CSV table of C-alpha atoms in Angstrom, one decimal:
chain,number,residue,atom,x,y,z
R,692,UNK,CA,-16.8,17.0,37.0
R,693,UNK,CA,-17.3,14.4,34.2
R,694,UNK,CA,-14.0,11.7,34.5
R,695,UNK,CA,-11.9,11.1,31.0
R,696,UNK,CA,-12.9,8.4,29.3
R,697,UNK,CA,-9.7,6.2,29.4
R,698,UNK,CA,-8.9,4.1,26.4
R,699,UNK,CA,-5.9,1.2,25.4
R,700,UNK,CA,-6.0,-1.9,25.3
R,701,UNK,CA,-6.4,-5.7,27.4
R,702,UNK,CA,-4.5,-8.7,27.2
R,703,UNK,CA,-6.1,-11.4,25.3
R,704,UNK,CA,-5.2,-13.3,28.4
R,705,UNK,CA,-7.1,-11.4,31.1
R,706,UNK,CA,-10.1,-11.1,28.7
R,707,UNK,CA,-9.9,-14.6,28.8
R,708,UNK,CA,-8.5,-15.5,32.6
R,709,UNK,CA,-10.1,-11.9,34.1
R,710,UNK,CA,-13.4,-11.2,32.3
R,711,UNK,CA,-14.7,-14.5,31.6
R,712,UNK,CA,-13.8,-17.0,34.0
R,713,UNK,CA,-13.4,-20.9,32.7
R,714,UNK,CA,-15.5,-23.6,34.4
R,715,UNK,CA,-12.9,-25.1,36.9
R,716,UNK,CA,-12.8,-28.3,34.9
R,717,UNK,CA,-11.2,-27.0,31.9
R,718,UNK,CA,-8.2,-25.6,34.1
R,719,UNK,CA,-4.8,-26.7,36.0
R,720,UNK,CA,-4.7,-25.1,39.7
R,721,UNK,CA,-2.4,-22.9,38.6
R,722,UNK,CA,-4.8,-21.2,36.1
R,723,UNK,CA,-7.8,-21.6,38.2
R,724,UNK,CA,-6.0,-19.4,40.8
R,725,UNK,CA,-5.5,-17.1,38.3
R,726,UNK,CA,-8.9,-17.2,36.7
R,727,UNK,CA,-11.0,-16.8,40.0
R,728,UNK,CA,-8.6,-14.1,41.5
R,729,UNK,CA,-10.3,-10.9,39.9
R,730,UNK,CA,-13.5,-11.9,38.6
R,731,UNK,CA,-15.4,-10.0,36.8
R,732,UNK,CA,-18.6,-11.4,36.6
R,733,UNK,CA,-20.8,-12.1,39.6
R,734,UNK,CA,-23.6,-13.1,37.9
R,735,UNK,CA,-22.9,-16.8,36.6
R,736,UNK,CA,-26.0,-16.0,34.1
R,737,UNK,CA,-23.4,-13.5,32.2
R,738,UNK,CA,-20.7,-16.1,31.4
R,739,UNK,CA,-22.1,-18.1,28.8
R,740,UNK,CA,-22.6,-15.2,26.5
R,741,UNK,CA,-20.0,-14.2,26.9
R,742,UNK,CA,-18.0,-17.6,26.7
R,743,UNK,CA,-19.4,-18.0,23.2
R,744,UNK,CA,-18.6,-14.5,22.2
R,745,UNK,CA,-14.8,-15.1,23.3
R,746,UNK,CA,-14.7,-18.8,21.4
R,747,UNK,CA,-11.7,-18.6,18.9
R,748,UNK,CA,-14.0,-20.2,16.1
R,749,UNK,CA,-16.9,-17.7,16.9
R,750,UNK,CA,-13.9,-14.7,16.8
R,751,UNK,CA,-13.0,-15.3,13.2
R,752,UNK,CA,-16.4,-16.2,12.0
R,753,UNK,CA,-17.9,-13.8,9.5
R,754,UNK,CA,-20.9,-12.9,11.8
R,755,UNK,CA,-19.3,-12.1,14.9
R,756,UNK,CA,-19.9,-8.6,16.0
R,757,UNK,CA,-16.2,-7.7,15.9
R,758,UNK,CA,-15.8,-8.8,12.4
R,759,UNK,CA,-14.3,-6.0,10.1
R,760,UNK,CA,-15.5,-5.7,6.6
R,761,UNK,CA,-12.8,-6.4,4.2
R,762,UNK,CA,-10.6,-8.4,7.2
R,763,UNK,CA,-10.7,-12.1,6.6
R,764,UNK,CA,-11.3,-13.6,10.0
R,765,UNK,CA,-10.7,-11.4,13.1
R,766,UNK,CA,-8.5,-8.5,13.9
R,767,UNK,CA,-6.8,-8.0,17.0
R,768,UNK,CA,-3.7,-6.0,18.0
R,769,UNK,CA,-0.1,-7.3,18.9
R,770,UNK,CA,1.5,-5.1,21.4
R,771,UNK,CA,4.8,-5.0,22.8
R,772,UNK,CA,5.1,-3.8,26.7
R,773,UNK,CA,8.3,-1.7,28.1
R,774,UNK,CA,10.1,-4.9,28.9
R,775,UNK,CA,10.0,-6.2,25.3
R,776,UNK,CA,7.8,-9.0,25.7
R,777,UNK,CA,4.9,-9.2,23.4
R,778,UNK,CA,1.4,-9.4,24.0
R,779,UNK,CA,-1.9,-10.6,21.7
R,780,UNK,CA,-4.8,-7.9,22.7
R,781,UNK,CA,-8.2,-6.7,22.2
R,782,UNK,CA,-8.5,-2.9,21.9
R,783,UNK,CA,-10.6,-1.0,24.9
R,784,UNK,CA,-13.4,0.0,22.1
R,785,UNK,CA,-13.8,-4.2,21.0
R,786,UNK,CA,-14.2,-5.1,24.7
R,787,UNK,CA,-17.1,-2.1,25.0
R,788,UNK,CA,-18.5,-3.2,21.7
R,789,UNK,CA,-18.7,-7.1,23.3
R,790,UNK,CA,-20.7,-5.5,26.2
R,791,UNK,CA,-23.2,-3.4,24.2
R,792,UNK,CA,-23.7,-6.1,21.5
R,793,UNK,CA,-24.6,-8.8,24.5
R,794,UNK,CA,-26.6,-6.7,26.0
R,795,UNK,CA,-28.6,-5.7,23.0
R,796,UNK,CA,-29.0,-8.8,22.0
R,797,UNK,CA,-30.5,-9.4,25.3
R,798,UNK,CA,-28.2,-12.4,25.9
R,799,UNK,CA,-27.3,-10.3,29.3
R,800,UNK,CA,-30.0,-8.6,31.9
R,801,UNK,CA,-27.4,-5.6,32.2
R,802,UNK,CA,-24.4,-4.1,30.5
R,803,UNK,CA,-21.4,-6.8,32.0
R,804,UNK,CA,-19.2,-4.9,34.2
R,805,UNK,CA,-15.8,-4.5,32.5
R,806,UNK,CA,-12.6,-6.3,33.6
R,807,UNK,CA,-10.6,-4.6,36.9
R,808,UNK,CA,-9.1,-1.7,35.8
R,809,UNK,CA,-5.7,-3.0,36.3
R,810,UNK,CA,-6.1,-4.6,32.9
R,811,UNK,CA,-6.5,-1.7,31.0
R,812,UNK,CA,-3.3,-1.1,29.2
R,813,UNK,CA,-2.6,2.2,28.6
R,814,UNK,CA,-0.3,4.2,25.7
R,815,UNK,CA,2.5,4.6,28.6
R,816,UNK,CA,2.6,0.7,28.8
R,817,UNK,CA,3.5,-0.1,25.0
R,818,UNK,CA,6.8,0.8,23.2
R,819,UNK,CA,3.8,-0.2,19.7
R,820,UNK,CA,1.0,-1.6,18.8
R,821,UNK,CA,-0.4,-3.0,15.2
R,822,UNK,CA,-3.0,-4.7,14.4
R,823,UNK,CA,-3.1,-8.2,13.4
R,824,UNK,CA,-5.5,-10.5,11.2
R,825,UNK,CA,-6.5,-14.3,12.2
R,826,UNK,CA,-8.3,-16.1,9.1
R,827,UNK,CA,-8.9,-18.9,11.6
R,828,UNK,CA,-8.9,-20.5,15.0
R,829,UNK,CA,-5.8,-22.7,13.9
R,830,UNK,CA,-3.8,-19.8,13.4
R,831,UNK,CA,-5.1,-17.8,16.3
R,832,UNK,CA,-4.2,-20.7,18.4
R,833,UNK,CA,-0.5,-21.2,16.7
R,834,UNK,CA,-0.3,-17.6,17.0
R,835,UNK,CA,-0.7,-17.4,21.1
R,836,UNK,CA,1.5,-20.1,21.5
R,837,UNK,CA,4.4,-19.2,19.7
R,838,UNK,CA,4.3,-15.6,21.5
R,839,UNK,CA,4.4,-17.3,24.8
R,840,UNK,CA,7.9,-19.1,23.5
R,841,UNK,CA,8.7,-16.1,21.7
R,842,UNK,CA,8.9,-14.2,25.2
R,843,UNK,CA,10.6,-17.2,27.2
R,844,UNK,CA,13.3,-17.1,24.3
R,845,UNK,CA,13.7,-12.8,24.5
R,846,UNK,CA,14.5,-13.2,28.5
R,847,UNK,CA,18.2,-12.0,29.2
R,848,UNK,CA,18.7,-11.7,25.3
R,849,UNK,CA,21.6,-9.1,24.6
R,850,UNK,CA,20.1,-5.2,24.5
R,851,UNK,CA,21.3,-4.9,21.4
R,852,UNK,CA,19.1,-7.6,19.6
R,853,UNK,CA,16.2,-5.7,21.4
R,854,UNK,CA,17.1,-2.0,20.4
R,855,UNK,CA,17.1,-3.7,16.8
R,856,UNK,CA,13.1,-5.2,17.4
R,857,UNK,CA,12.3,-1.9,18.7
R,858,UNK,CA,13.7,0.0,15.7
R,859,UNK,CA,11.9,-2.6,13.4
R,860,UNK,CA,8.3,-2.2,14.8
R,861,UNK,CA,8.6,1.6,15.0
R,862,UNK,CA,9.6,1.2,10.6
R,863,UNK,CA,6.7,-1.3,10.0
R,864,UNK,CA,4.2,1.6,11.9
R,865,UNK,CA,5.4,4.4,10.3
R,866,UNK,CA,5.5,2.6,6.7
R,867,UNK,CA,1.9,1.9,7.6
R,868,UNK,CA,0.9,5.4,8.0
R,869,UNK,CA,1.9,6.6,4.5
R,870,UNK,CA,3.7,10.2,5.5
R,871,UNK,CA,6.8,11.8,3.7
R,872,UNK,CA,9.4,10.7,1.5
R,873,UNK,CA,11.4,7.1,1.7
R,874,UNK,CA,14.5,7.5,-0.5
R,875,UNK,CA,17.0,4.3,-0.8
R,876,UNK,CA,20.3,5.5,-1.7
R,877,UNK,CA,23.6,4.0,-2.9
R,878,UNK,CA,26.9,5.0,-4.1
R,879,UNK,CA,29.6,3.0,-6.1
R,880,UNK,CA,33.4,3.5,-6.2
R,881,UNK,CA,36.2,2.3,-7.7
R,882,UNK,CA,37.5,-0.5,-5.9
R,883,UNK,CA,41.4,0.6,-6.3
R,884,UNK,CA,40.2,4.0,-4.5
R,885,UNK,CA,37.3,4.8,-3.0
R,886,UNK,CA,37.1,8.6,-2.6
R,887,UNK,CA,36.8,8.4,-6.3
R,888,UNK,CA,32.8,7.8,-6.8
R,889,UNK,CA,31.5,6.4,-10.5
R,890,UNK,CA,27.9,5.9,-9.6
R,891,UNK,CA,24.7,6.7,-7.4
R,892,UNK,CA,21.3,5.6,-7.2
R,893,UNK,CA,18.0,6.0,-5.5
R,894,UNK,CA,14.8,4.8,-5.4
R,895,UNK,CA,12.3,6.7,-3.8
R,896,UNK,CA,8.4,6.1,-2.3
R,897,UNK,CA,5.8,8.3,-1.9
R,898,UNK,CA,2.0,8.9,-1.2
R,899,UNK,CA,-0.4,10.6,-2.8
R,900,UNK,CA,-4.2,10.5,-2.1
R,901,UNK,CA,-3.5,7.2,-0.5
R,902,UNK,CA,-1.4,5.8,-3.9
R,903,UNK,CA,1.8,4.7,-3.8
R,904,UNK,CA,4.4,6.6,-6.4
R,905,UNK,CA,7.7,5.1,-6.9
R,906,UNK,CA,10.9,6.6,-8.6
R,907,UNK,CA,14.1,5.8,-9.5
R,908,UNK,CA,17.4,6.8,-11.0
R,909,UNK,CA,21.1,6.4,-12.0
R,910,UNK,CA,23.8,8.7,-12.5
R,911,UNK,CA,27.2,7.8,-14.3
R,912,UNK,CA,30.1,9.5,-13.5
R,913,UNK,CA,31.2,10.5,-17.4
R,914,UNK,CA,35.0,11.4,-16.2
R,915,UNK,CA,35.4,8.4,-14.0
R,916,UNK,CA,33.7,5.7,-16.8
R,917,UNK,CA,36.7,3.9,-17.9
R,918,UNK,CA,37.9,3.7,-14.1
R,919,UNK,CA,37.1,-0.4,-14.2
R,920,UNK,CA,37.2,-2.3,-10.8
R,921,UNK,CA,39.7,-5.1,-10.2
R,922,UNK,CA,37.9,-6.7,-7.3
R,923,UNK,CA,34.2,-5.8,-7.2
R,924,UNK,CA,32.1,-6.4,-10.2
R,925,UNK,CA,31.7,-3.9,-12.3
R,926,UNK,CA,27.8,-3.6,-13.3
R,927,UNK,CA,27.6,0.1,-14.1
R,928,UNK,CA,26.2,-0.3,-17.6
R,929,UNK,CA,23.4,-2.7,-16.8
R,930,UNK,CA,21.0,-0.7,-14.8
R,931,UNK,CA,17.7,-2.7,-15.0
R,932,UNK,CA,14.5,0.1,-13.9
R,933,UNK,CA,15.2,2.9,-16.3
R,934,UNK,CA,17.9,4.1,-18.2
R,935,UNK,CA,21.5,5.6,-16.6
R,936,UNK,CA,22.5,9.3,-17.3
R,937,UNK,CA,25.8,10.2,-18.0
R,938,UNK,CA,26.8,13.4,-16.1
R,939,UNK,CA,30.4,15.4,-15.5
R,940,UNK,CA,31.6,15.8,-12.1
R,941,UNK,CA,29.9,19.2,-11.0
R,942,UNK,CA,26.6,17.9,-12.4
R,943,UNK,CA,26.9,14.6,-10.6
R,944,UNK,CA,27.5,16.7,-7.2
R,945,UNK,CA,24.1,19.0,-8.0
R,946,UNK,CA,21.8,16.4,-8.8
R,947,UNK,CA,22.3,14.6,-5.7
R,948,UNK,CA,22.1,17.7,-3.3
R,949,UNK,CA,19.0,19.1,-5.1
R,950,UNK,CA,17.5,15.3,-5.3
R,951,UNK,CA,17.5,15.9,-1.4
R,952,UNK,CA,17.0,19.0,-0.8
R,953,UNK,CA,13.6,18.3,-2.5
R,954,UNK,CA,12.8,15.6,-1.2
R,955,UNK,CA,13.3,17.0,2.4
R,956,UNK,CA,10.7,20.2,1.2
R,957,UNK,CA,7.2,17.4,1.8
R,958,UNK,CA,7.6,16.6,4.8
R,959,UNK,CA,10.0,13.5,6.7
R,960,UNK,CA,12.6,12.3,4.5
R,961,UNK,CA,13.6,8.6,5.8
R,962,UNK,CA,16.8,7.9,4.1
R,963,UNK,CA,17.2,4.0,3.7
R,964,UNK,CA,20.6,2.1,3.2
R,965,UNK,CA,21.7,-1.3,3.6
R,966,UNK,CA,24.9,-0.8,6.1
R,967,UNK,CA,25.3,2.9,5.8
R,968,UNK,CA,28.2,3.8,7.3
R,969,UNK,CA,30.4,4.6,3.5
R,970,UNK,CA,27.5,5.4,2.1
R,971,UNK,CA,27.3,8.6,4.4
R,972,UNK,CA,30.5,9.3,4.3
R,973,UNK,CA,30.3,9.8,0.4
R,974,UNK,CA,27.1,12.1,1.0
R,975,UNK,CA,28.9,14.6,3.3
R,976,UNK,CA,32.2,14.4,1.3
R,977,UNK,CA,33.4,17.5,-0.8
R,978,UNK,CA,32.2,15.5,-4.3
R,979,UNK,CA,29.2,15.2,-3.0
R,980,UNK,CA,28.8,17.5,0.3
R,981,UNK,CA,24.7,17.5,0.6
R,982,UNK,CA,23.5,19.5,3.7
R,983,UNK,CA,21.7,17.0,6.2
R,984,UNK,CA,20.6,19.1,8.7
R,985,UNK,CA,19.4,17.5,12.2
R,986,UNK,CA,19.7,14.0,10.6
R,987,UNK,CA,18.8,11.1,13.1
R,988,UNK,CA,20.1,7.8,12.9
R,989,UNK,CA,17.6,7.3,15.9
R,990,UNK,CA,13.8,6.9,15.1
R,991,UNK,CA,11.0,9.1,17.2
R,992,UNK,CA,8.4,7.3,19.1
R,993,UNK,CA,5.9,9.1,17.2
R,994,UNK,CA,5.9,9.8,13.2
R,995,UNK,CA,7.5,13.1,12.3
R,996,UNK,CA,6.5,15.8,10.3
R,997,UNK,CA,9.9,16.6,9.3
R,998,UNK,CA,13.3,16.1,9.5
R,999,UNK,CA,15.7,13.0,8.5
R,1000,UNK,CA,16.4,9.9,9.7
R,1001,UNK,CA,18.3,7.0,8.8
R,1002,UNK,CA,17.8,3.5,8.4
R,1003,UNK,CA,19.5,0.7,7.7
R,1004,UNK,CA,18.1,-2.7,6.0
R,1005,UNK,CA,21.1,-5.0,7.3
R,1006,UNK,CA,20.0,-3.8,11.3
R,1007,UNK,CA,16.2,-5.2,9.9
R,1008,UNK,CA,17.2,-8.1,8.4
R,1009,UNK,CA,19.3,-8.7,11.7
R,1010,UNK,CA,16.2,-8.0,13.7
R,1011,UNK,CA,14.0,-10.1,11.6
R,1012,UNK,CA,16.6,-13.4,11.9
R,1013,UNK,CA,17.5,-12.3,16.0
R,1014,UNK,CA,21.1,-11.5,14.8
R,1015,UNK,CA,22.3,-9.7,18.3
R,1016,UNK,CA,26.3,-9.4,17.0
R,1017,UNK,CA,28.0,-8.1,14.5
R,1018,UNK,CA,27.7,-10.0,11.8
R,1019,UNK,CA,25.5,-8.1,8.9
R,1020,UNK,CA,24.1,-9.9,5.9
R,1021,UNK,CA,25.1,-8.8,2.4
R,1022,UNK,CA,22.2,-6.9,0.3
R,1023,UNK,CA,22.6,-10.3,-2.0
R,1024,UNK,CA,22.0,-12.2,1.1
R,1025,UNK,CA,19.3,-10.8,2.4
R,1026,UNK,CA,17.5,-10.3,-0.7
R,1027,UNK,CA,17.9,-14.2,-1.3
R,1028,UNK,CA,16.5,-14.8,2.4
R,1029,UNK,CA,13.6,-12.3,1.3
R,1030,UNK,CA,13.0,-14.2,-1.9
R,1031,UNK,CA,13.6,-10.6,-4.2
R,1032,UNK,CA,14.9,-11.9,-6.7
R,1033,UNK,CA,18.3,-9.9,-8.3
R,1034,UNK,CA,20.4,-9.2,-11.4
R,1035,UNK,CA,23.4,-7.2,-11.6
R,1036,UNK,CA,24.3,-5.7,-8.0
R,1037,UNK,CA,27.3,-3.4,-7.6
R,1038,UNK,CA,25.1,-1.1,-10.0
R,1039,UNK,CA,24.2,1.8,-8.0
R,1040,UNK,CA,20.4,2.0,-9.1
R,1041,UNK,CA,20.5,-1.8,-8.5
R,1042,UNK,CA,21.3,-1.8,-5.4
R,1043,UNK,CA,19.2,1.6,-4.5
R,1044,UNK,CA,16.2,-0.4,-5.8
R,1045,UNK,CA,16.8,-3.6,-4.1
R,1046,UNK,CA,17.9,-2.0,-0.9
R,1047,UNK,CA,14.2,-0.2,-1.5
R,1048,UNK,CA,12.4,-3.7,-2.2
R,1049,UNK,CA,14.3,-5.4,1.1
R,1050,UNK,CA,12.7,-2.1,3.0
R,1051,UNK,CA,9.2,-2.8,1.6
R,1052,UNK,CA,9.4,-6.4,2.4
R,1053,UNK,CA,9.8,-6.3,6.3
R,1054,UNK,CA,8.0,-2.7,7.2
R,1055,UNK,CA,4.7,-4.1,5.2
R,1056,UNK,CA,4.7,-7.6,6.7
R,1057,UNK,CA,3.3,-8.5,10.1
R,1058,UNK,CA,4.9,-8.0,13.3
R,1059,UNK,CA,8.4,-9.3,13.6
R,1060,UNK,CA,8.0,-12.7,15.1
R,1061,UNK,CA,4.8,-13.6,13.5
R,1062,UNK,CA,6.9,-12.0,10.2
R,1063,UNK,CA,9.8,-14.5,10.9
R,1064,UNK,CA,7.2,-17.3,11.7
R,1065,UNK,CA,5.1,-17.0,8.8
R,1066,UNK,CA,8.7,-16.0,6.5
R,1067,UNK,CA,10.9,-19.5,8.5
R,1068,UNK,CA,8.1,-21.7,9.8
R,1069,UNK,CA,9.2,-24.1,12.9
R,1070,UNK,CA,13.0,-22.7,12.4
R,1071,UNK,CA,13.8,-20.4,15.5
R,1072,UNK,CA,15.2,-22.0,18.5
R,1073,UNK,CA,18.2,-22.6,20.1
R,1074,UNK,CA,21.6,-23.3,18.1
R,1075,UNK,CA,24.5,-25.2,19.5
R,1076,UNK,CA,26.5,-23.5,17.2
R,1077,UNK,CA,25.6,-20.1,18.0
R,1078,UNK,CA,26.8,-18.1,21.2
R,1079,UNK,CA,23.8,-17.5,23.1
R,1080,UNK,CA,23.2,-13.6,22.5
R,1081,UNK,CA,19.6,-13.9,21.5
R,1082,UNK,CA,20.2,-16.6,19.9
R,1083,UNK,CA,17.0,-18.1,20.9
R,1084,UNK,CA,15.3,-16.3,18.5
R,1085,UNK,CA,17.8,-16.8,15.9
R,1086,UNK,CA,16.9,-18.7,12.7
R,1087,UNK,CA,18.7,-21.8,11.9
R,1088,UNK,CA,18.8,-21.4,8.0
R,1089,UNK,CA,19.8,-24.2,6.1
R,1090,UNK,CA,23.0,-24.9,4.7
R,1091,UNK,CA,21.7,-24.0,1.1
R,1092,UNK,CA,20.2,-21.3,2.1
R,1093,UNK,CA,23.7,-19.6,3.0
R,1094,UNK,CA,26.2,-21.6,0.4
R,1095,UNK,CA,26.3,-19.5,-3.3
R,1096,UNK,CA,27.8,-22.8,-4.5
R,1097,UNK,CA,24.0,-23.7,-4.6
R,1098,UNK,CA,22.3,-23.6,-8.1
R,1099,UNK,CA,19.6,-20.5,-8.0
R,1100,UNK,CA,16.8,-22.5,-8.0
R,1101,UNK,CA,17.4,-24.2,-5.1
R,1102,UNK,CA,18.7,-21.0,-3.2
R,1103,UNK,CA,15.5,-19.5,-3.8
R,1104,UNK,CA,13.2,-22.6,-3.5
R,1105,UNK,CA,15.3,-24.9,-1.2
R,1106,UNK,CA,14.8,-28.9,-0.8
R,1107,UNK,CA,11.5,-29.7,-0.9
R,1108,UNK,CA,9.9,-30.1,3.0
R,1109,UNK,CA,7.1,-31.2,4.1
R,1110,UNK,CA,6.0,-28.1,6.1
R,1111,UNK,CA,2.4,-29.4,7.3
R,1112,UNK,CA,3.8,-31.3,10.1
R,1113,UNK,CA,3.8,-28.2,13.2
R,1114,UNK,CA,6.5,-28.7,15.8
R,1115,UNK,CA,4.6,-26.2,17.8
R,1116,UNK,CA,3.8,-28.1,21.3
R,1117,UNK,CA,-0.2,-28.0,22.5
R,1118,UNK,CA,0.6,-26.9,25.7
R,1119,UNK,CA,-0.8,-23.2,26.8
R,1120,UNK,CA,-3.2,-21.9,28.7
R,1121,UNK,CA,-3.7,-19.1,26.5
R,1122,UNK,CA,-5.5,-22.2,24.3
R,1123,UNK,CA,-8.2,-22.4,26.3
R,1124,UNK,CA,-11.7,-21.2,24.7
């Protein structure tokens, strides 16, 4: 009986510590003990190929037989395990590929035997996994020490703060997959009382043959037009993608349900608003009253082929900036810490294509702390003035980041930094080449 071949995925830490073991002089006790404990080489002949295969200047280089055409540099994987702590890997099928390229280059007598099996990290071991591009050694090195704080800071951090990370990953993957329908919806209401609605918006992506299609729209309610608010500004005429319709009541109502209803007919429908709760209220009242049948606020662990689920920008953006509490950011807010740049919110089909843009921003970017990283460089630590519910992940934004007394080109640009100085410590074993 022939055995399954098993595939997943290694630590870039055991391929490192387990496969190839370091000369002893290059290592503390500590990681000597580790190194040595499951060798995987017995022939000391075998560990200089390999050594210079595994060098982080040779892993980005052009030539190296893992490079990737059209990948600058090297691509690797970043995995998160049950526990939430986050892993740089190799993928089963690179570590084979490392064994047959050495040995066909005859820079080994045999195939190298392949780390203990232990290592092998199976599908059942990852809540996700994405892959992830190094241009150079710098940032490959920058990249395994901040995980290693990044994973320090996450211990004891409030569940809440990781149920958001979780949800965030499991958007970026099935953004990156291109499947069914992403529809951003808002409503507007006069301020004086809300059960009487006076806009809605959307702003809808799509794939087809691999190309991105993008809608959008705005409905005025022609009844409710001279219904002006005293509190919220009042935007409804300066809708900025397209021009608004002005439809009665009844017409209002059908639009919206058949806008869903179609959009549910090809296949998921992944409804997107930023802090949902009125928003879905309005959807399933009587002036609206659209059928959402087995609608899920949760997200699958695998992508659906149909159904609807729901998500929410401000639970993103508070998983992108380790916001563990209550306190959501504004769609003006987050847009301004997202550097989308605005004009007339409180329009519905402003806010439906902003909300959209916010969305695009964070599921197409890298993982969520290399994302935050790359987005805040040298700004996540611990804050004084924060209680400590994740806040060691938190960013520490800057007063003029948060103050709208701030002229616009600062709140978009800030002071100018000097942000070539890293505050990143050189101290990690994972540095080792």
């Amino acid at each position: 009986m022939v055995s399954p071949v098993i595939t997943g995925y290694y630590r870039y830490t055991d391929i490192f510590f387990e496969w190839y073991a370091p000369s002893s002089s290059s290592l503390s006790p500590s990681s000597l003990t580790a190194a040595y404990r499951h060798q995987a080489l017995p022939d000391p002949l075998d560990r200089n190929p390999l050594k210079a295969a595994l060098a982080q200047d040779a892993l980005v280089h052009q030539n190296h037989p893992l490079h990737k055409d059209g990948v600058q540099g090297v691509e690797l994987y970043m995995g998160t395990l049950q526990n939430f702590e986050t892993r740089l890997l190799f993928s089963s099928a690179q570590v084979e590929y490392i064994r047959y390229w050495l040995h066909a280059m005859q820079l080994t007598q045999h195939p190298i035997p392949l780390p203990y099996s232990d290592c092998l990290l199976t599908e059942s071991s990852l809540r996700h996994v994405s892959p992830v591009h190094f241009s150079t050694k710098e940032d490959l090195r920058k990249a395994l020490k901040q995980i290693e704080k990044n994973n320090k800071r996450l211990k004891g951090v409030d569940p809440t703060l990781n149920a958001r990370r979780d949800i965030f990953e499991r958007v970026r993957f099935f953004w990156s997959q291109k499947r069914g329908v992403w529809c951003a919806l808002d409503f507007e209401a006069w301020d004086r009382d809300h059960n009487l609605l006076t806009e809605f918006g959307w702003s809808t992506v799509r794939w087809e043959d691999d190309q991105q299609i993008e809608e959008q729209g705005h409905l005025i309610v022609k009844e409710h037009k001279y219904y002006t608010n005293t509190f919220v500004p009042d935007h409804r005429e300066h809708f900025a993608f397209g021009r608004s319709e002005e439809v009665n009541k009844a017409t209002f109502k059908k639009r919206i349900q058949t806008l869903v209803a179609d959009l549910q007919s090809v296949g998921p429908l992944f409804l997107i608003f930023h802090d949902n709760n009125q928003d879905i209220k309005y959807l399933k009242s009587k002036n609206v009253d659209v059928a959402l049948p087995n609608m899920a606020f949760m997200l699958p662990d695998v992508l659906p082929q149909d159904g609807i689920f729901i998500i929410d920008t401000s639970d993103l953006f508070a998983a992108l900036e380790g916001e563990a509490g209550g306190n959501r950011r504004s769609l003006e807010r987050v847009c301004r810490h997202l550097q989308i740049s605005t004009t007339h919110l409180h329009n519905a089909g402003n806010d439906a294509h902003y909300t959209m843009l916010a969305l695009q921003s964070m599921a197409s970017g890298d993982p969520i702390d290399m994302q935050r990283e790359k987005r805040w460089p040298n700004r996540t630590g611990d804050n004084p003035g924060i209680p400590q519910t994740g806040a060691g992940v938190r960013v520490n934004f800057e007063a003029w980041e948060e103050d709208d007394d701030f002229s616009d080109q600062e709140g978009v640009f800030g002071p100018i930094t000097d942000t070539t100085q890293s505050t990143v410590p050189d101290s990690n074993p994972d540095d080792a080449e």
